[in-house]
mmCIF file of C-alpha atoms and ligand atoms in Angstrom:
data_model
loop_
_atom_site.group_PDB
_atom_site.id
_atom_site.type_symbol
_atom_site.label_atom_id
_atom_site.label_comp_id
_atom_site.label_asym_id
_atom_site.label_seq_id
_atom_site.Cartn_x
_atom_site.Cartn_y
_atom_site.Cartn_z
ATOM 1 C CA UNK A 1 -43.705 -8.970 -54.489
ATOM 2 C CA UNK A 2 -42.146 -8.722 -51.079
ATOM 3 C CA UNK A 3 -40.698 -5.050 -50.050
ATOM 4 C CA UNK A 4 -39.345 -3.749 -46.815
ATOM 5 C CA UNK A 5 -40.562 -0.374 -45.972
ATOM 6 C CA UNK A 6 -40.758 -1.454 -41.973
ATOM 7 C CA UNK A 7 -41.096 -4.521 -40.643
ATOM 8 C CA UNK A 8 -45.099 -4.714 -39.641
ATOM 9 C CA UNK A 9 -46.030 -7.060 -42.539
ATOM 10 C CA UNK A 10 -43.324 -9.372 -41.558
ATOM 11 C CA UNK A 11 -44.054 -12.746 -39.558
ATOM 12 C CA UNK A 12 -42.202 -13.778 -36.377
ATOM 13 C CA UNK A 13 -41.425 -16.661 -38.881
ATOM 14 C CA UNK A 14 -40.232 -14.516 -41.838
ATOM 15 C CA UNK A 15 -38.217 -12.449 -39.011
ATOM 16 C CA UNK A 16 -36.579 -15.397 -37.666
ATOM 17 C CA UNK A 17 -35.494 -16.901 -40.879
ATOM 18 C CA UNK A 18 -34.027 -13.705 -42.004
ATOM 19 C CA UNK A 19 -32.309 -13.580 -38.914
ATOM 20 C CA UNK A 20 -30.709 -16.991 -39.016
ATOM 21 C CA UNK A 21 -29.587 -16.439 -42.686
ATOM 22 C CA UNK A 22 -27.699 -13.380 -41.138
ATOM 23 C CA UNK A 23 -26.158 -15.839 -38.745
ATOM 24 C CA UNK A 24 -25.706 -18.839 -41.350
ATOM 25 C CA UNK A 25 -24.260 -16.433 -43.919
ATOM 26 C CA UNK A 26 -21.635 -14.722 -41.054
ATOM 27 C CA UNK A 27 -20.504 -18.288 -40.140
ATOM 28 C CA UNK A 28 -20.134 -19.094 -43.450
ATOM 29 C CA UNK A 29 -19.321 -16.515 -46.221
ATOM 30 C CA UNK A 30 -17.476 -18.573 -48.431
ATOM 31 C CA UNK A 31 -20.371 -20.676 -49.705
ATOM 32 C CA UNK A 32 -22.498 -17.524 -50.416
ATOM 33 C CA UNK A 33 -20.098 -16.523 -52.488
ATOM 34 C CA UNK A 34 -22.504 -16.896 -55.718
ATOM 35 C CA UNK A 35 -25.454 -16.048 -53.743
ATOM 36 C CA UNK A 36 -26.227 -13.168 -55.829
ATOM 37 C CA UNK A 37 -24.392 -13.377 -58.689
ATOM 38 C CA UNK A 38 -24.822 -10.923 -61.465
ATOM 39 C CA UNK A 39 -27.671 -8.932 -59.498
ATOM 40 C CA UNK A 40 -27.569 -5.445 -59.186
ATOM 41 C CA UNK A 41 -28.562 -3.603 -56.462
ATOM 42 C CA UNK A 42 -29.874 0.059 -56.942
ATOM 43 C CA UNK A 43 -28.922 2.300 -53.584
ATOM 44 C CA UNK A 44 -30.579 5.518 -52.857
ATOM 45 C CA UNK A 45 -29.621 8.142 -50.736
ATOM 46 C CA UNK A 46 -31.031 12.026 -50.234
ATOM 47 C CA UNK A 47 -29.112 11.712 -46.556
ATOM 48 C CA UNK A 48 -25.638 11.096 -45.325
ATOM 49 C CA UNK A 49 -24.885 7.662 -44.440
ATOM 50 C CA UNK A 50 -21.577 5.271 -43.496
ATOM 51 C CA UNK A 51 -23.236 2.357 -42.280
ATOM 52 C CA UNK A 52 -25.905 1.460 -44.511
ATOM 53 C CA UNK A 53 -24.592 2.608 -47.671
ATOM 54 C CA UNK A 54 -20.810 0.381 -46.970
ATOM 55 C CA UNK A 55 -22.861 -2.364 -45.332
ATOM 56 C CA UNK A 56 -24.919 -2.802 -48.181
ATOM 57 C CA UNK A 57 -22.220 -2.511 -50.862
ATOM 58 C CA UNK A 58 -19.954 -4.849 -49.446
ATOM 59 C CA UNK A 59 -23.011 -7.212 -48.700
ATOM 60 C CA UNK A 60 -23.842 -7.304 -52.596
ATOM 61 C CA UNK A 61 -19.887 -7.770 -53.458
ATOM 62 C CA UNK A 62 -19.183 -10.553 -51.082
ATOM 63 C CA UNK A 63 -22.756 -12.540 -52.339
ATOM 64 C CA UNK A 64 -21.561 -11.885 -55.992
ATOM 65 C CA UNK A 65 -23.546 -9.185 -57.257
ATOM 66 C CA UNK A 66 -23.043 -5.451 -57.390
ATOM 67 C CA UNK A 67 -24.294 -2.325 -55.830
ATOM 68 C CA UNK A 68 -24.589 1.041 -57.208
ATOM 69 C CA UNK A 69 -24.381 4.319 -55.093
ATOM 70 C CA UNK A 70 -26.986 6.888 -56.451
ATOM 71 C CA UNK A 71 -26.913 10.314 -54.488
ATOM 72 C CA UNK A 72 -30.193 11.972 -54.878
ATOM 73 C CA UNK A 73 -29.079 15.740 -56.007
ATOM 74 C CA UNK A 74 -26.581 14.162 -58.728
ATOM 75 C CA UNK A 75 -29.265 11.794 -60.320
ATOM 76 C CA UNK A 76 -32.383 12.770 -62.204
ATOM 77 C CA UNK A 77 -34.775 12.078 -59.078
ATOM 78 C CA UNK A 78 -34.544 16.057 -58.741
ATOM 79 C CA UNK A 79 -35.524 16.995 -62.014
ATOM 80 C CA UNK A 80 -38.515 14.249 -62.318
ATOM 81 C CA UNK A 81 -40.926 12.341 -61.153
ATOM 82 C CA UNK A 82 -40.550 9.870 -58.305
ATOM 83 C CA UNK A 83 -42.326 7.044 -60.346
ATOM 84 C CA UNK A 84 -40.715 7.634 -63.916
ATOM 85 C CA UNK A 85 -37.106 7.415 -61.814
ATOM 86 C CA UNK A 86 -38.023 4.536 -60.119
ATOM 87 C CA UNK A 87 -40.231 2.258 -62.778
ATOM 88 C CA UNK A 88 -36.516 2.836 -65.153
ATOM 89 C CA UNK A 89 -34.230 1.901 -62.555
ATOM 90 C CA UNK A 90 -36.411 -0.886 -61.877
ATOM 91 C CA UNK A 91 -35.899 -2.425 -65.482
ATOM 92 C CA UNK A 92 -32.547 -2.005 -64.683
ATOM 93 C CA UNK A 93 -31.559 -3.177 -61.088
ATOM 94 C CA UNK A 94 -32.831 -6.710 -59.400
ATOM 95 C CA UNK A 95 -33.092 -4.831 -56.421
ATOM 96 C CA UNK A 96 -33.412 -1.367 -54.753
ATOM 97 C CA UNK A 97 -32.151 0.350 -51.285
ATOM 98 C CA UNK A 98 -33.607 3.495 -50.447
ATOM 99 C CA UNK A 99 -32.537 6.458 -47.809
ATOM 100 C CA UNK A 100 -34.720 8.876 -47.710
ATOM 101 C CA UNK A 101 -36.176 12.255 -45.846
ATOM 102 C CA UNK A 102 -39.886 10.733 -45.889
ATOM 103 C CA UNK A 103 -41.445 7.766 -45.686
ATOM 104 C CA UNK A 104 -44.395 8.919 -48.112
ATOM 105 C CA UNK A 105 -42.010 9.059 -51.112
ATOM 106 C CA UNK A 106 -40.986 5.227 -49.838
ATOM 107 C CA UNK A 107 -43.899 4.581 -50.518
ATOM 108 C CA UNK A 108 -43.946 6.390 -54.247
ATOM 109 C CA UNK A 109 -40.763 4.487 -55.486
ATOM 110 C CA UNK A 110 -42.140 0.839 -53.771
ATOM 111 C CA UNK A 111 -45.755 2.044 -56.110
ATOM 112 C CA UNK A 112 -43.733 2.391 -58.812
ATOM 113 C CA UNK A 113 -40.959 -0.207 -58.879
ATOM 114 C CA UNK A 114 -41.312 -3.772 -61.006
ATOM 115 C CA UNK A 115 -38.369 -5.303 -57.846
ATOM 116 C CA UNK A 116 -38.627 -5.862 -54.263
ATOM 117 C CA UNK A 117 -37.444 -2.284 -52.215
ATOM 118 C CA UNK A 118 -35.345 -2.031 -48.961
ATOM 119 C CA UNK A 119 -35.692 1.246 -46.724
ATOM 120 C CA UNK A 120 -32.338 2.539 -45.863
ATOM 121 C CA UNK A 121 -34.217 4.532 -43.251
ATOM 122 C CA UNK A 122 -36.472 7.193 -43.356
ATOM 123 C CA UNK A 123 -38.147 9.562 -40.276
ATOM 124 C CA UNK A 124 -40.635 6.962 -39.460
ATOM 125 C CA UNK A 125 -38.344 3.480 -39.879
ATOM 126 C CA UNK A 126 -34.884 2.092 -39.567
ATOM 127 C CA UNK A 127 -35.897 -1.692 -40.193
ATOM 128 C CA UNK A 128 -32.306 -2.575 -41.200
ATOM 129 C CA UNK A 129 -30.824 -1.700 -38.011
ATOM 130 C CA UNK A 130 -33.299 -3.260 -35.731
ATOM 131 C CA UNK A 131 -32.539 -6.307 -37.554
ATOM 132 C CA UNK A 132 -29.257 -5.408 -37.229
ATOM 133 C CA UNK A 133 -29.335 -4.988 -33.280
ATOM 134 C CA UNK A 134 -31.454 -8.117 -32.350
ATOM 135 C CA UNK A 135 -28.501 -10.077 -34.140
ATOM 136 C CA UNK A 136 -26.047 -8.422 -32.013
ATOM 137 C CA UNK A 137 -28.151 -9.277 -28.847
ATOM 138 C CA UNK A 138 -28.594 -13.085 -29.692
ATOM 139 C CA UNK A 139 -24.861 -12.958 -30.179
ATOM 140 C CA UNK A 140 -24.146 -11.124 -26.973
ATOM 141 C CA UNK A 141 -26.816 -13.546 -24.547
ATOM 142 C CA UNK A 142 -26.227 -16.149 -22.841
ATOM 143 C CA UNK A 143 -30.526 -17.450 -22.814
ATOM 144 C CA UNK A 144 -32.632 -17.173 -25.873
ATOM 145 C CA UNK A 145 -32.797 -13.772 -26.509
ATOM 146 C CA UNK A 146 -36.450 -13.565 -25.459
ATOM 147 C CA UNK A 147 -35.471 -13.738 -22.185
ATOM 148 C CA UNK A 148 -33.478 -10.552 -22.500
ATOM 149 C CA UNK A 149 -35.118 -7.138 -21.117
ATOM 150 C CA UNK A 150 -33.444 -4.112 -23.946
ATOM 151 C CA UNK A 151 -33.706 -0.552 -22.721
ATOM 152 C CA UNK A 152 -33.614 1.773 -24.963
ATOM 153 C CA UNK A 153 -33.292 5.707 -23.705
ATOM 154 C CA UNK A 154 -33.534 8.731 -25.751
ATOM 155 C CA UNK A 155 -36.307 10.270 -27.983
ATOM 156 C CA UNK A 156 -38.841 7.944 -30.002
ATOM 157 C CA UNK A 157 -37.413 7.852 -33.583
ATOM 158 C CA UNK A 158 -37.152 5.979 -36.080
ATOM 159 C CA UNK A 159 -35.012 3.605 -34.552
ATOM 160 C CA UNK A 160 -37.040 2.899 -31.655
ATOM 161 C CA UNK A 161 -40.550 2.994 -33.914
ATOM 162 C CA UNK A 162 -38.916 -0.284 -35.461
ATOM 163 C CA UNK A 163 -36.900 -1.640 -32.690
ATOM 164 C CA UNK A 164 -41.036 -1.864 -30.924
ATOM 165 C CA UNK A 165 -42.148 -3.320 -34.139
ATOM 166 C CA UNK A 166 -39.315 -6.265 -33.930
ATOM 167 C CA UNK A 167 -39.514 -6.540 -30.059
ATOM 168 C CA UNK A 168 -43.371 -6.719 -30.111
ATOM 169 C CA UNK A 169 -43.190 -9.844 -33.356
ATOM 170 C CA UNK A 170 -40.020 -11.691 -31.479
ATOM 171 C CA UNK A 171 -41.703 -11.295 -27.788
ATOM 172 C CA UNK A 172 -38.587 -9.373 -26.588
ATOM 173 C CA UNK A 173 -38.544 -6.718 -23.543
ATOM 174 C CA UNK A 174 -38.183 -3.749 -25.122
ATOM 175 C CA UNK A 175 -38.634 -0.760 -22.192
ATOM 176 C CA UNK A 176 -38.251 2.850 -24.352
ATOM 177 C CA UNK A 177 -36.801 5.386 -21.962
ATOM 178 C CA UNK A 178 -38.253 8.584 -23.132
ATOM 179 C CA UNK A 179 -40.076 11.313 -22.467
ATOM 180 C CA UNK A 180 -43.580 11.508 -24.228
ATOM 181 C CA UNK A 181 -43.109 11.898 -27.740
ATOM 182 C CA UNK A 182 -44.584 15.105 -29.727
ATOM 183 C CA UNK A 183 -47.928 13.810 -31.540
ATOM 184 C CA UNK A 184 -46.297 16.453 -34.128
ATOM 185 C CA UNK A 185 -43.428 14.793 -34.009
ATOM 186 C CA UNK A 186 -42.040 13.452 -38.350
ATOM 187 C CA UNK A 187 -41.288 10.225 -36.626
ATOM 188 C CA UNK A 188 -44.508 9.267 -35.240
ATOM 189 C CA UNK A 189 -46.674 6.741 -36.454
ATOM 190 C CA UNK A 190 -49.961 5.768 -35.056
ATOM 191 C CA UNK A 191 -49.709 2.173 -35.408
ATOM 192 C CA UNK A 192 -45.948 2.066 -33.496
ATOM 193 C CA UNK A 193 -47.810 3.836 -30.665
ATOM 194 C CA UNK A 194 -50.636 1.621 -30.808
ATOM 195 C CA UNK A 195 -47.549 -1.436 -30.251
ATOM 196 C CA UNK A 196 -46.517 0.527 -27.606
ATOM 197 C CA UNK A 197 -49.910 0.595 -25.922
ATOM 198 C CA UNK A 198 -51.193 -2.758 -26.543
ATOM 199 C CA UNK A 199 -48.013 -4.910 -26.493
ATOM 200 C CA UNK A 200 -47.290 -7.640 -23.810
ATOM 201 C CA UNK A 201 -43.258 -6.819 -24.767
ATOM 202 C CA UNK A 202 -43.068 -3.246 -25.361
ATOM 203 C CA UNK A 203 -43.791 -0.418 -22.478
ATOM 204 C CA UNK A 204 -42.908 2.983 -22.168
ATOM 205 C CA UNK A 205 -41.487 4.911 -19.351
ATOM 206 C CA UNK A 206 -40.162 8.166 -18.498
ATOM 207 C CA UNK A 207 -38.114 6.613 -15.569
ATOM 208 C CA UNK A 208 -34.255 6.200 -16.786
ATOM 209 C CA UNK A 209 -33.342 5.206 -14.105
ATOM 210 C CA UNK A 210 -35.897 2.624 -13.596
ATOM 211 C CA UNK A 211 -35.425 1.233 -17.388
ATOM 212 C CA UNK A 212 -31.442 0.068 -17.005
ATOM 213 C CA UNK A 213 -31.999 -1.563 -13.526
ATOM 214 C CA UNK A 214 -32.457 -4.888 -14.969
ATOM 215 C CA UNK A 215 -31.970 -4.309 -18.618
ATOM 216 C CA UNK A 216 -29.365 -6.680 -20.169
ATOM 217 C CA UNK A 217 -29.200 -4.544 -22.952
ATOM 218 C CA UNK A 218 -28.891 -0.492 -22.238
ATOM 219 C CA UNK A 219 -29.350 1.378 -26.277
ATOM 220 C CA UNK A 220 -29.088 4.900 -27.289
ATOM 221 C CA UNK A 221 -29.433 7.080 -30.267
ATOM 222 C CA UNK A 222 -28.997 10.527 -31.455
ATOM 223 C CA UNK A 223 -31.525 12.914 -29.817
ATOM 224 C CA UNK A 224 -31.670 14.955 -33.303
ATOM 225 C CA UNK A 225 -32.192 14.091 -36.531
ATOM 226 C CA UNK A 226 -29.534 13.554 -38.686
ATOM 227 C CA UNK A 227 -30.197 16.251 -41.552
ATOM 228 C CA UNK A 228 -30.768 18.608 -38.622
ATOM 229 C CA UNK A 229 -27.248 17.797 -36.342
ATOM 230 C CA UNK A 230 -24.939 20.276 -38.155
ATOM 231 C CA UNK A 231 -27.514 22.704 -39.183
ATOM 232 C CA UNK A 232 -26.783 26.044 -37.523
ATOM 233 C CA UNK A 233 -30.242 26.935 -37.836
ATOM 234 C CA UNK A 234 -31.038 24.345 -35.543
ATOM 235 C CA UNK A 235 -28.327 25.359 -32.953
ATOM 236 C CA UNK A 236 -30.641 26.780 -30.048
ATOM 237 C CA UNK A 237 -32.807 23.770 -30.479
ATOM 238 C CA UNK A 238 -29.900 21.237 -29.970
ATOM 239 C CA UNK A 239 -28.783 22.995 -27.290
ATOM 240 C CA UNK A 240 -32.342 22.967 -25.379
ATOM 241 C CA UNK A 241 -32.755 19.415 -26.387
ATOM 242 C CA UNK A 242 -29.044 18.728 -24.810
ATOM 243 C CA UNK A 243 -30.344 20.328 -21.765
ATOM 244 C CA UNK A 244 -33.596 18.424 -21.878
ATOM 245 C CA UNK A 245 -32.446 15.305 -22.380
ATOM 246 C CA UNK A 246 -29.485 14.865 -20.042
ATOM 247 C CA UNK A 247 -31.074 12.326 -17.795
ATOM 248 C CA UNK A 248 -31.529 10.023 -20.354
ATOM 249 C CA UNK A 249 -27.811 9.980 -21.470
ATOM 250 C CA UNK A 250 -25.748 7.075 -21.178
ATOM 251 C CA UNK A 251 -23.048 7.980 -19.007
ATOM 252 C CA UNK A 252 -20.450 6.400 -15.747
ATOM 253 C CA UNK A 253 -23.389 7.571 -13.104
ATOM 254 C CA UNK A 254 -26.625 5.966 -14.763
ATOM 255 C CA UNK A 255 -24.443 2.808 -15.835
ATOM 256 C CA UNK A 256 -22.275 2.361 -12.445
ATOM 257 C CA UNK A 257 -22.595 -1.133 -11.001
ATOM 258 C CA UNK A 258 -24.473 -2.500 -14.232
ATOM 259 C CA UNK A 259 -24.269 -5.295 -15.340
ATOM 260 C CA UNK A 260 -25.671 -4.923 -18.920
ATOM 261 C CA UNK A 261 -24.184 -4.641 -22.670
ATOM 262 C CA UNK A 262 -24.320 -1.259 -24.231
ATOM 263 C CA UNK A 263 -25.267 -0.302 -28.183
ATOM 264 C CA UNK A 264 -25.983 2.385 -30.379
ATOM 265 C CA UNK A 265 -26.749 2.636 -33.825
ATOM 266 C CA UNK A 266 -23.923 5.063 -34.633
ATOM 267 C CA UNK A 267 -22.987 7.946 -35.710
ATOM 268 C CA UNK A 268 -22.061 8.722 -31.713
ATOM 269 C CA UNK A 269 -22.431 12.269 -30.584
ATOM 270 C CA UNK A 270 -19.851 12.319 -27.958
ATOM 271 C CA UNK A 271 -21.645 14.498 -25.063
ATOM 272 C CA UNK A 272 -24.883 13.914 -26.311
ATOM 273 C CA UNK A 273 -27.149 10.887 -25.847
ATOM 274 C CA UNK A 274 -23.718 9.412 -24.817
ATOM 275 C CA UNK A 275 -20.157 10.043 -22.749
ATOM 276 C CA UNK A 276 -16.697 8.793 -24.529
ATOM 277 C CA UNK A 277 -16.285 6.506 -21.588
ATOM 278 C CA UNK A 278 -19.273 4.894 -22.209
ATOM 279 C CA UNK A 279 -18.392 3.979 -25.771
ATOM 280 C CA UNK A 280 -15.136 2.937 -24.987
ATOM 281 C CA UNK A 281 -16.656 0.752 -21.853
ATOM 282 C CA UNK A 282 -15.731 -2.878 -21.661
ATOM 283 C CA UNK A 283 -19.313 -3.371 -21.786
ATOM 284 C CA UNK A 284 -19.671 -1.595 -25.022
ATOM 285 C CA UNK A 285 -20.641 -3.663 -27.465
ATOM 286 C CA UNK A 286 -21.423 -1.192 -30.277
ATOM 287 C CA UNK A 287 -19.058 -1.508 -32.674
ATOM 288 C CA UNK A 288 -19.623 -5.414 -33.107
ATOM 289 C CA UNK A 289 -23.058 -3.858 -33.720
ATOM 290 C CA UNK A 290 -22.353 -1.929 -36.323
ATOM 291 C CA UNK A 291 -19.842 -4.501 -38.030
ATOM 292 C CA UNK A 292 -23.090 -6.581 -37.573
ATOM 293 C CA UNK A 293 -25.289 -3.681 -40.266
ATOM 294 C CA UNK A 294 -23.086 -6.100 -43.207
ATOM 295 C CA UNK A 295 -24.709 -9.625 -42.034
ATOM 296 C CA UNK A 296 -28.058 -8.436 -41.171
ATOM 297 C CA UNK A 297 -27.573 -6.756 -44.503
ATOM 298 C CA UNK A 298 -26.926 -10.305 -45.906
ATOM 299 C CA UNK A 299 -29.483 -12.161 -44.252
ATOM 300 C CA UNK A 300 -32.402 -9.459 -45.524
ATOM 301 C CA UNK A 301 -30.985 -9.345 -49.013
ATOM 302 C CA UNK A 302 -30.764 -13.711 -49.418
ATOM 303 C CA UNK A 303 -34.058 -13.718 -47.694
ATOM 304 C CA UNK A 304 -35.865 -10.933 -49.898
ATOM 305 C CA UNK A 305 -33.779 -12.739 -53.310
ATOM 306 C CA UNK A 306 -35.582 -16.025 -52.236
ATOM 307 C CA UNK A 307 -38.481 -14.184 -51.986
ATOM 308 C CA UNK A 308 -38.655 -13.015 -55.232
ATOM 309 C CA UNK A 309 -37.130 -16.064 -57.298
ATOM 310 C CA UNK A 310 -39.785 -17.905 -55.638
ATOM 311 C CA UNK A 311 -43.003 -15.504 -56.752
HETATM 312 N N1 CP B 1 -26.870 3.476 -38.191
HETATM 313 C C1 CP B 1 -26.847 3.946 -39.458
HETATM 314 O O1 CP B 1 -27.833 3.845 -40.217
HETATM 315 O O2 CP B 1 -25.639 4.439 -39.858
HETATM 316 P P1 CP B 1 -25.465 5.397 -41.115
HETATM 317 O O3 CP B 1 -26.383 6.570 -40.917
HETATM 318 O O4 CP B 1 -24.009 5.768 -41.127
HETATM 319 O O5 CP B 1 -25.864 4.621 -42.354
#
């Protein structure tokens, strides 16, 4: 059985066809309409989300089948055990999405669960929304998009672990703008920064600057964790992170004269990894990008279904 935790034991192939279901599906909802009919789709989530968690709902809905929104501190996941939660809701659901603090306890429900398993996004992997963004790109260039050059500038996260993983299967420029991750850090992974190092696609810098010059795609995301962004005890951290992290920030000065599309995952912090202008920029293309989370949705869940009925 097929599951998603990242996207390392995908092909190119497998990548490609789930991207051009995305793209089939878009152009054509009306005759997916049945897709998924009567399958149930189990979703989730110990964090906050608006993205993945409407994405994927409406993405069941408009294929014909169903989601259901579990939040982690109202269901029985707190009281039991990872596997006896999961191998029920497995007899129960076709398919489950999953949101959670840590990858390792991915990896418990995908151990214990009889259907394939989707992460929703965990510290070490956002594979959804790298899917997500190379769909937005092939929309949003002119070439194939492995002619593009995508610069992404912030802090290595799980965002950029998977955008590297995609970048490095497709043979897309990917330069990561940041300054040299923590070996401490929750969101490393020694395999990402093994991509990083060996890849023909992917290269790191520290140079900001350097990264947009030619990029035709310029991406940010939050510079702190989600769980941690509203957390006072965090406060004097975000504040010498803000301080630390200003020249990567997508803002009017770095941008001027540039002739490149802007994205970010969303949620924005205004100030942060990115100015107001910026989002409101007629080169902004972020919130086609995020409209984009429902048919990358789509394309993953048809390909994954076919998957399955086919094992
Ligand atoms: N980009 C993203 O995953 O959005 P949410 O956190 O709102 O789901």
């Amino acid at each position: 059985m097929r599951h998603i935790p990242n996207l390392k034991d995908l092909s190119p192939d497998e990548l490609t066809d789930i991207l051009a279901r995305a793209a089939q599906i878009k152009a054509n909802p009306k005759d997916f309409r049945r897709l998924l009919d009567a399958e149930s789709l189990a979703m989730i989530f110990q964090k906050t989300s608006t993205r993945t968690r409407v994405s994927f709902e409406v993405a069941m809905t408009e294929l014909g089948g169903h989601a259901i929104f579990i939040d982690w501190l109202t269901s029985n996941f707190v009281l039991s055990g990872i596997e006896y939660e999961t191998e029920y809701l497995s007899r129960n659901v076709s398919c489950i999405m999953a949101r959670l603090l840590h990858h390792s306890d991915l990896e418990k429900i995908i151990a214990a669960s009889q259907v394939p398993v989707i992460n929703g996004c965990c510290e070490k992997f956002h594979p959804c929304q790298a899917l997500t963004d190379v769909l937005t790109m092939i929309e949003h260039f002119d070439d194939d998009v492995t002619n593009a050059h995508l610069a992404y500038l912030g802090v290595q996260n799980n965002v950029s672990n998977s955008l590297a993983i995609l970048c490095d299967k497709l043979g897309i420029r990917l330069t990561l703008a940041t300054p040299l991750p923590d070996d401490n850090g929750e969101s490393q992974d020694a395999e990402v920064q093994d991509v990083i190092r060996r890849s023909a696609h992917v290269q790191h810098t520290t140079d900001a600057r350097g990264a947009v010059a030619d990029a035709d795609f310029v991406y940010t995301d939050t510079w702190i964790d989600m769980q941690y962004f509203n957390n006072p005890e965090h406060e004097r951290e975000k504040q010498a992170t803000l301080e630390r992290m200003l020249p990567y920030q997508l803002n009017g000065n770095l941008l001027a004269g540039l002739d490149c599309r802007i994205m970010h995952d969303m949620p924005i912090h205004d100030g942060y990894e990115i100015t107001p202008e910026m989002v409101r920029d007629p080169r902004s293309i972020i919130f086609d990008q995020a409209a984009n989370r429902l048919h990358a949705q789509k394309g993953l869940l048809a390909w994954l279904y076919a998957e399955a009925r086919s094992a």
